[in-house]
C-alpha cells in the first residue's frame, strides 16, 4: 500500500508540472488581456504535431524540436491575437469565450482534415523509459518534462520580474490605462503575451510527445485540467498555477490508484470544489504576481 501511494505521488507530481505549465500560459493571457483562452489546448496539440512530424520526417528528437514548436506557435498566437482577438478586448466575456472556442474548433478540425483522427505516438529508440529508485518507478520522459516545466516557469517568472519587457507586461496586466499613459504600447504587449502563452502551450506539447498520444483532440484532455488549475491557484497568479498543477496531478494519480477507472478524476474535482468553497478566489487570491 505504501509503495502504491508513493508511486502515485511521484507520478502525480511529475504530471502536475505539465498541468502547471499549461496553466501558466492561460494565466499569462488572462492576466494581460482578461480573456479566457479556450484555444490553449488546440495550440498545445499543434506543438505536439510539430514535434511528431519533425521526428517522423526529419528524425529530430522531440526535445530538440522544442525551439521550432515554441517559435512557430509564438507567431501563430500573435497572429490570432492581432487578427481576431484584438477586436474582442472590449466585448462581453461570453462573446470572448465563444470566439476562443471557435478558434479551438477551427484548429482541431483543420488538424482532423490534414492528419486524420488517428492516435500517433513517438518511440525513442535507446532511450531509458523508467528508472527504479527504491522500488518506485520514475518515468524518464515525464521526469524530463517536469524538470523542463519547472525551469521554464522559473525563467518566465524572472523574465517578468527583471526585464523591461517583462515589467511592461506586468504593468499592462495590473493597469492597462496606466501602462498606456506611461508610454507602453499595450497593443504590442497583447501580441507578445498571447504569443508567449501559445509558446508555453507548444513547449508543453513537445515535452509530452514522447509519452502521450498525439491526435487532433488531445488538447481537450489538457485544457479542462488547465482551467481547473488556473481557478484553483487563482486567476492571474503564476505561483498558484504551479502549485495548483501539482495538487491536481497528485489528486488525479491517487484517484487512479484507488478508484475505478471511470471515477479516477473524482478526487480532482472534490478538491477543486472544497477549495473554492473555502476560498472562492482560489488559493492565492487571483492577483497577478
mmCIF file of C-alpha atoms in Angstrom:
data_model
loop_
_atom_site.group_PDB
_atom_site.id
_atom_site.type_symbol
_atom_site.label_atom_id
_atom_site.label_comp_id
_atom_site.label_asym_id
_atom_site.label_seq_id
_atom_site.Cartn_x
_atom_site.Cartn_y
_atom_site.Cartn_z
ATOM 1 C CA UNK A 1 0.000 0.000 0.000
ATOM 2 C CA UNK A 2 2.804 2.423 0.907
ATOM 3 C CA UNK A 3 4.583 1.671 -2.363
ATOM 4 C CA UNK A 4 1.371 2.302 -4.293
ATOM 5 C CA UNK A 5 0.843 5.637 -2.547
ATOM 6 C CA UNK A 6 4.451 6.722 -3.133
ATOM 7 C CA UNK A 7 4.267 5.653 -6.775
ATOM 8 C CA UNK A 8 1.056 7.651 -7.229
ATOM 9 C CA UNK A 9 2.610 10.689 -5.572
ATOM 10 C CA UNK A 10 5.642 10.546 -7.864
ATOM 11 C CA UNK A 11 3.503 10.130 -10.997
ATOM 12 C CA UNK A 12 1.164 12.892 -9.878
ATOM 13 C CA UNK A 13 3.931 15.382 -9.139
ATOM 14 C CA UNK A 14 5.601 14.738 -12.496
ATOM 15 C CA UNK A 15 2.343 15.200 -14.419
ATOM 16 C CA UNK A 16 1.402 18.170 -12.254
ATOM 17 C CA UNK A 17 4.379 20.093 -13.608
ATOM 18 C CA UNK A 18 2.935 19.811 -17.139
ATOM 19 C CA UNK A 19 -0.508 20.907 -15.942
ATOM 20 C CA UNK A 20 1.163 23.867 -14.271
ATOM 21 C CA UNK A 21 2.965 24.839 -17.489
ATOM 22 C CA UNK A 22 -0.293 24.735 -19.456
ATOM 23 C CA UNK A 23 -1.973 26.791 -16.743
ATOM 24 C CA UNK A 24 0.791 29.417 -16.737
ATOM 25 C CA UNK A 25 0.120 30.100 -20.424
ATOM 26 C CA UNK A 26 -3.576 30.547 -19.649
ATOM 27 C CA UNK A 27 -2.726 32.734 -16.657
ATOM 28 C CA UNK A 28 -0.410 34.969 -18.699
ATOM 29 C CA UNK A 29 -3.044 35.539 -21.386
ATOM 30 C CA UNK A 30 -5.796 36.168 -18.861
ATOM 31 C CA UNK A 31 -3.606 38.438 -16.761
ATOM 32 C CA UNK A 32 -2.776 40.744 -19.675
ATOM 33 C CA UNK A 33 -5.887 40.554 -21.868
ATOM 34 C CA UNK A 34 -8.539 39.357 -19.396
ATOM 35 C CA UNK A 35 -9.545 36.706 -21.933
ATOM 36 C CA UNK A 36 -10.052 33.049 -21.018
ATOM 37 C CA UNK A 37 -8.432 31.209 -23.918
ATOM 38 C CA UNK A 38 -10.286 28.010 -24.782
ATOM 39 C CA UNK A 39 -7.922 27.528 -27.747
ATOM 40 C CA UNK A 40 -4.925 26.831 -25.484
ATOM 41 C CA UNK A 41 -5.411 23.072 -25.746
ATOM 42 C CA UNK A 42 -5.541 23.252 -29.540
ATOM 43 C CA UNK A 43 -2.291 25.230 -29.538
ATOM 44 C CA UNK A 44 -0.728 22.528 -27.357
ATOM 45 C CA UNK A 45 -1.889 19.979 -29.920
ATOM 46 C CA UNK A 46 -0.154 21.906 -32.722
ATOM 47 C CA UNK A 47 3.050 21.853 -30.700
ATOM 48 C CA UNK A 48 2.733 18.073 -30.386
ATOM 49 C CA UNK A 49 2.249 17.656 -34.134
ATOM 50 C CA UNK A 50 5.254 19.850 -34.925
ATOM 51 C CA UNK A 51 7.417 17.630 -32.711
ATOM 52 C CA UNK A 52 5.796 14.436 -34.025
ATOM 53 C CA UNK A 53 6.267 15.223 -37.722
ATOM 54 C CA UNK A 54 9.767 16.579 -37.093
ATOM 55 C CA UNK A 55 10.611 13.215 -35.563
ATOM 56 C CA UNK A 56 8.936 11.156 -38.302
ATOM 57 C CA UNK A 57 10.271 13.020 -41.353
ATOM 58 C CA UNK A 58 13.475 14.634 -40.097
ATOM 59 C CA UNK A 59 14.468 12.290 -37.273
ATOM 60 C CA UNK A 60 14.640 15.188 -34.810
ATOM 61 C CA UNK A 61 14.273 14.201 -31.165
ATOM 62 C CA UNK A 62 11.050 15.782 -29.773
ATOM 63 C CA UNK A 63 13.074 17.578 -27.108
ATOM 64 C CA UNK A 64 15.306 19.145 -29.769
ATOM 65 C CA UNK A 65 12.272 20.350 -31.729
ATOM 66 C CA UNK A 66 11.043 22.452 -28.788
ATOM 67 C CA UNK A 67 12.563 25.706 -30.182
ATOM 68 C CA UNK A 68 10.833 25.055 -33.516
ATOM 69 C CA UNK A 69 7.425 24.455 -31.933
ATOM 70 C CA UNK A 70 7.818 27.370 -29.496
ATOM 71 C CA UNK A 71 8.791 29.896 -32.184
ATOM 72 C CA UNK A 72 6.152 28.639 -34.628
ATOM 73 C CA UNK A 73 3.367 28.874 -32.062
ATOM 74 C CA UNK A 74 4.565 32.275 -30.863
ATOM 75 C CA UNK A 75 3.913 33.716 -34.310
ATOM 76 C CA UNK A 76 0.670 31.770 -34.735
ATOM 77 C CA UNK A 77 -0.524 33.040 -31.352
ATOM 78 C CA UNK A 78 0.484 36.631 -32.146
ATOM 79 C CA UNK A 79 -1.349 36.362 -35.491
ATOM 80 C CA UNK A 80 -4.507 35.059 -33.804
ATOM 81 C CA UNK A 81 -4.403 37.905 -31.318
ATOM 82 C CA UNK A 82 -3.760 40.580 -33.936
ATOM 83 C CA UNK A 83 -6.353 39.434 -36.479
ATOM 84 C CA UNK A 84 -9.155 38.146 -34.226
ATOM 85 C CA UNK A 85 -8.851 38.732 -30.510
ATOM 86 C CA UNK A 86 -7.696 42.359 -30.727
ATOM 87 C CA UNK A 87 -11.213 43.181 -31.890
ATOM 88 C CA UNK A 88 -12.745 41.370 -28.894
ATOM 89 C CA UNK A 89 -10.929 43.001 -25.976
ATOM 90 C CA UNK A 90 -13.902 45.196 -25.056
ATOM 91 C CA UNK A 91 -16.564 42.643 -25.988
ATOM 92 C CA UNK A 92 -18.723 40.923 -23.355
ATOM 93 C CA UNK A 93 -16.994 37.978 -21.678
ATOM 94 C CA UNK A 94 -19.355 35.390 -23.161
ATOM 95 C CA UNK A 95 -18.517 36.655 -26.661
ATOM 96 C CA UNK A 96 -14.807 36.323 -25.922
ATOM 97 C CA UNK A 97 -15.338 32.764 -24.707
ATOM 98 C CA UNK A 98 -17.283 31.862 -27.845
ATOM 99 C CA UNK A 99 -14.592 33.327 -30.092
ATOM 100 C CA UNK A 100 -11.768 31.363 -28.435
ATOM 101 C CA UNK A 101 -13.972 28.259 -28.507
ATOM 102 C CA UNK A 102 -14.492 28.849 -32.225
ATOM 103 C CA UNK A 103 -10.733 29.196 -32.767
ATOM 104 C CA UNK A 104 -10.245 25.896 -30.952
ATOM 105 C CA UNK A 105 -12.811 24.143 -33.156
ATOM 106 C CA UNK A 106 -11.290 25.553 -36.347
ATOM 107 C CA UNK A 107 -7.780 24.412 -35.380
ATOM 108 C CA UNK A 108 -8.974 20.962 -34.303
ATOM 109 C CA UNK A 109 -10.995 20.411 -37.483
ATOM 110 C CA UNK A 110 -8.137 21.574 -39.696
ATOM 111 C CA UNK A 111 -5.938 19.042 -37.890
ATOM 112 C CA UNK A 112 -8.555 16.338 -38.499
ATOM 113 C CA UNK A 113 -8.583 17.164 -42.212
ATOM 114 C CA UNK A 114 -4.811 17.296 -42.521
ATOM 115 C CA UNK A 115 -3.770 14.411 -40.273
ATOM 116 C CA UNK A 116 -6.877 12.251 -39.661
ATOM 117 C CA UNK A 117 -8.219 11.342 -36.191
ATOM 118 C CA UNK A 118 -5.676 8.539 -35.728
ATOM 119 C CA UNK A 119 -3.743 8.342 -32.466
ATOM 120 C CA UNK A 120 0.005 8.560 -33.061
ATOM 121 C CA UNK A 121 2.957 8.056 -30.760
ATOM 122 C CA UNK A 122 6.709 8.511 -30.748
ATOM 123 C CA UNK A 123 9.084 5.710 -29.795
ATOM 124 C CA UNK A 124 12.545 6.896 -28.841
ATOM 125 C CA UNK A 125 14.973 4.059 -29.534
ATOM 126 C CA UNK A 126 17.716 3.512 -26.964
ATOM 127 C CA UNK A 127 16.023 5.873 -24.530
ATOM 128 C CA UNK A 128 15.671 4.710 -20.913
ATOM 129 C CA UNK A 129 11.951 4.830 -20.198
ATOM 130 C CA UNK A 130 11.878 4.052 -16.477
ATOM 131 C CA UNK A 131 14.224 4.389 -13.538
ATOM 132 C CA UNK A 132 13.778 2.260 -10.435
ATOM 133 C CA UNK A 133 14.521 4.283 -7.312
ATOM 134 C CA UNK A 134 13.910 2.426 -4.065
ATOM 135 C CA UNK A 135 11.208 0.297 -5.641
ATOM 136 C CA UNK A 136 9.459 3.357 -7.135
ATOM 137 C CA UNK A 137 9.305 3.589 -10.905
ATOM 138 C CA UNK A 138 10.153 7.032 -12.313
ATOM 139 C CA UNK A 139 9.129 7.584 -15.914
ATOM 140 C CA UNK A 140 12.140 9.328 -17.504
ATOM 141 C CA UNK A 141 10.230 11.289 -20.214
ATOM 142 C CA UNK A 142 7.814 12.532 -17.530
ATOM 143 C CA UNK A 143 10.759 13.469 -15.303
ATOM 144 C CA UNK A 144 12.370 15.425 -18.142
ATOM 145 C CA UNK A 145 9.046 17.152 -18.840
ATOM 146 C CA UNK A 146 8.626 18.019 -15.148
ATOM 147 C CA UNK A 147 12.138 19.463 -14.801
ATOM 148 C CA UNK A 148 11.757 21.454 -18.007
ATOM 149 C CA UNK A 149 8.356 22.768 -16.879
ATOM 150 C CA UNK A 150 9.773 23.961 -13.552
ATOM 151 C CA UNK A 151 12.822 25.554 -15.201
ATOM 152 C CA UNK A 152 10.623 27.322 -17.766
ATOM 153 C CA UNK A 153 8.264 28.531 -15.060
ATOM 154 C CA UNK A 154 11.156 29.999 -13.062
ATOM 155 C CA UNK A 155 12.647 31.553 -16.207
ATOM 156 C CA UNK A 156 9.320 33.159 -17.118
ATOM 157 C CA UNK A 157 8.883 34.438 -13.567
ATOM 158 C CA UNK A 158 12.354 36.040 -13.645
ATOM 159 C CA UNK A 159 11.697 37.436 -17.120
ATOM 160 C CA UNK A 160 8.532 39.167 -15.901
ATOM 161 C CA UNK A 161 10.232 40.445 -12.753
ATOM 162 C CA UNK A 162 13.639 41.540 -14.039
ATOM 163 C CA UNK A 163 13.403 42.614 -17.696
ATOM 164 C CA UNK A 164 11.947 45.830 -19.112
ATOM 165 C CA UNK A 165 9.623 43.915 -21.413
ATOM 166 C CA UNK A 166 8.521 41.702 -18.523
ATOM 167 C CA UNK A 167 7.808 44.757 -16.385
ATOM 168 C CA UNK A 168 5.799 46.248 -19.247
ATOM 169 C CA UNK A 169 3.740 43.046 -19.432
ATOM 170 C CA UNK A 170 3.127 43.166 -15.676
ATOM 171 C CA UNK A 171 2.222 46.857 -15.820
ATOM 172 C CA UNK A 172 -0.290 46.185 -18.597
ATOM 173 C CA UNK A 173 -1.733 43.335 -16.561
ATOM 174 C CA UNK A 174 -2.124 45.478 -13.436
ATOM 175 C CA UNK A 175 -3.470 48.673 -15.046
ATOM 176 C CA UNK A 176 -3.835 48.905 -18.819
ATOM 177 C CA UNK A 177 -4.713 52.603 -18.860
ATOM 178 C CA UNK A 178 -1.856 53.449 -16.516
ATOM 179 C CA UNK A 179 0.552 51.468 -18.700
ATOM 180 C CA UNK A 180 -0.706 53.298 -21.793
ATOM 181 C CA UNK A 181 -0.199 56.678 -20.113
ATOM 182 C CA UNK A 182 3.335 55.608 -19.170
ATOM 183 C CA UNK A 183 4.198 55.150 -22.839
ATOM 184 C CA UNK A 184 3.805 51.356 -23.050
ATOM 185 C CA UNK A 185 2.436 50.103 -26.359
ATOM 186 C CA UNK A 186 -0.298 47.897 -24.903
ATOM 187 C CA UNK A 187 -1.308 46.525 -28.309
ATOM 188 C CA UNK A 188 2.231 45.239 -28.794
ATOM 189 C CA UNK A 189 2.160 43.773 -25.293
ATOM 190 C CA UNK A 190 -1.052 41.920 -26.178
ATOM 191 C CA UNK A 191 0.640 40.271 -29.186
ATOM 192 C CA UNK A 192 3.662 39.308 -27.142
ATOM 193 C CA UNK A 193 1.623 37.973 -24.201
ATOM 194 C CA UNK A 194 -0.620 35.841 -26.384
ATOM 195 C CA UNK A 195 2.382 34.644 -28.367
ATOM 196 C CA UNK A 196 4.192 33.681 -25.164
ATOM 197 C CA UNK A 197 1.088 31.878 -23.903
ATOM 198 C CA UNK A 198 0.884 29.952 -27.175
ATOM 199 C CA UNK A 199 4.618 29.154 -26.978
ATOM 200 C CA UNK A 200 4.201 27.735 -23.468
ATOM 201 C CA UNK A 201 1.385 25.518 -24.759
ATOM 202 C CA UNK A 202 3.585 24.365 -27.648
ATOM 203 C CA UNK A 203 6.503 23.605 -25.321
ATOM 204 C CA UNK A 204 4.200 21.587 -23.062
ATOM 205 C CA UNK A 205 3.016 19.705 -26.154
ATOM 206 C CA UNK A 206 6.554 18.917 -27.284
ATOM 207 C CA UNK A 207 7.519 17.781 -23.788
ATOM 208 C CA UNK A 208 4.665 15.265 -23.547
ATOM 209 C CA UNK A 209 5.027 13.921 -27.109
ATOM 210 C CA UNK A 210 7.451 11.124 -26.051
ATOM 211 C CA UNK A 211 4.951 9.621 -23.577
ATOM 212 C CA UNK A 212 1.485 10.797 -24.641
ATOM 213 C CA UNK A 213 -0.551 10.071 -27.755
ATOM 214 C CA UNK A 214 -0.835 12.743 -30.454
ATOM 215 C CA UNK A 215 -4.233 13.397 -32.035
ATOM 216 C CA UNK A 216 -6.331 16.408 -33.128
ATOM 217 C CA UNK A 217 -8.465 16.200 -29.977
ATOM 218 C CA UNK A 218 -5.680 15.687 -27.436
ATOM 219 C CA UNK A 219 -5.865 19.329 -26.360
ATOM 220 C CA UNK A 220 -9.254 18.765 -24.725
ATOM 221 C CA UNK A 221 -7.560 16.450 -22.225
ATOM 222 C CA UNK A 222 -5.314 19.258 -21.011
ATOM 223 C CA UNK A 223 -7.430 22.380 -21.417
ATOM 224 C CA UNK A 224 -10.001 21.261 -18.847
ATOM 225 C CA UNK A 225 -7.255 20.430 -16.347
ATOM 226 C CA UNK A 226 -5.591 23.728 -17.189
ATOM 227 C CA UNK A 227 -8.719 25.704 -16.347
ATOM 228 C CA UNK A 228 -9.163 23.793 -13.097
ATOM 229 C CA UNK A 229 -5.547 24.541 -12.163
ATOM 230 C CA UNK A 230 -5.874 28.245 -13.036
ATOM 231 C CA UNK A 231 -9.040 28.710 -10.996
ATOM 232 C CA UNK A 232 -7.699 26.598 -8.141
ATOM 233 C CA UNK A 233 -4.487 28.605 -7.863
ATOM 234 C CA UNK A 234 -6.166 31.952 -8.504
ATOM 235 C CA UNK A 235 -6.768 33.672 -11.830
ATOM 236 C CA UNK A 236 -3.668 35.575 -12.907
ATOM 237 C CA UNK A 237 -1.335 34.036 -10.323
ATOM 238 C CA UNK A 238 1.803 32.245 -11.587
ATOM 239 C CA UNK A 239 2.780 30.645 -8.301
ATOM 240 C CA UNK A 240 -0.799 29.466 -7.852
ATOM 241 C CA UNK A 241 -0.714 27.875 -11.311
ATOM 242 C CA UNK A 242 2.319 25.744 -10.442
ATOM 243 C CA UNK A 243 1.027 24.716 -7.015
ATOM 244 C CA UNK A 244 -2.440 24.107 -8.419
ATOM 245 C CA UNK A 245 -0.932 21.920 -11.139
ATOM 246 C CA UNK A 246 0.884 19.807 -8.561
ATOM 247 C CA UNK A 247 -2.291 19.450 -6.472
ATOM 248 C CA UNK A 248 -4.338 18.352 -9.481
ATOM 249 C CA UNK A 249 -1.620 15.986 -10.704
ATOM 250 C CA UNK A 250 -1.313 14.257 -7.325
ATOM 251 C CA UNK A 251 -5.084 14.037 -6.754
ATOM 252 C CA UNK A 252 -5.557 12.594 -10.243
ATOM 253 C CA UNK A 253 -2.835 9.976 -9.672
ATOM 254 C CA UNK A 254 -4.230 8.971 -6.273
ATOM 255 C CA UNK A 255 -7.707 8.766 -7.756
ATOM 256 C CA UNK A 256 -6.410 6.476 -10.489
ATOM 257 C CA UNK A 257 -4.769 4.243 -7.881
ATOM 258 C CA UNK A 258 -7.713 3.831 -5.525
ATOM 259 C CA UNK A 259 -10.864 4.486 -7.581
ATOM 260 C CA UNK A 260 -12.352 2.638 -10.576
ATOM 261 C CA UNK A 261 -11.295 3.922 -13.982
ATOM 262 C CA UNK A 262 -14.465 5.913 -14.632
ATOM 263 C CA UNK A 263 -14.157 7.669 -11.271
ATOM 264 C CA UNK A 264 -10.420 8.300 -11.169
ATOM 265 C CA UNK A 265 -10.812 12.058 -11.634
ATOM 266 C CA UNK A 266 -13.389 12.334 -8.845
ATOM 267 C CA UNK A 267 -10.770 13.353 -6.267
ATOM 268 C CA UNK A 268 -9.591 16.179 -8.520
ATOM 269 C CA UNK A 269 -12.997 17.802 -8.653
ATOM 270 C CA UNK A 270 -13.783 17.132 -4.996
ATOM 271 C CA UNK A 271 -10.618 19.026 -4.032
ATOM 272 C CA UNK A 272 -11.476 21.719 -6.546
ATOM 273 C CA UNK A 273 -14.958 22.253 -5.096
ATOM 274 C CA UNK A 274 -13.729 22.181 -1.476
ATOM 275 C CA UNK A 275 -11.010 24.770 -2.157
ATOM 276 C CA UNK A 276 -13.404 27.107 -3.954
ATOM 277 C CA UNK A 277 -15.960 26.783 -1.179
ATOM 278 C CA UNK A 278 -13.294 27.813 1.344
ATOM 279 C CA UNK A 279 -11.522 30.357 -0.899
ATOM 280 C CA UNK A 280 -13.706 31.491 -3.841
ATOM 281 C CA UNK A 281 -10.818 33.448 -5.380
ATOM 282 C CA UNK A 282 -8.501 30.433 -5.355
ATOM 283 C CA UNK A 283 -5.617 29.516 -3.098
ATOM 284 C CA UNK A 284 -3.659 32.685 -3.823
ATOM 285 C CA UNK A 285 -6.405 35.225 -4.283
ATOM 286 C CA UNK A 286 -6.125 35.645 -8.057
ATOM 287 C CA UNK A 287 -3.801 38.657 -8.049
ATOM 288 C CA UNK A 288 -1.107 38.722 -10.724
ATOM 289 C CA UNK A 289 2.333 38.345 -9.119
#
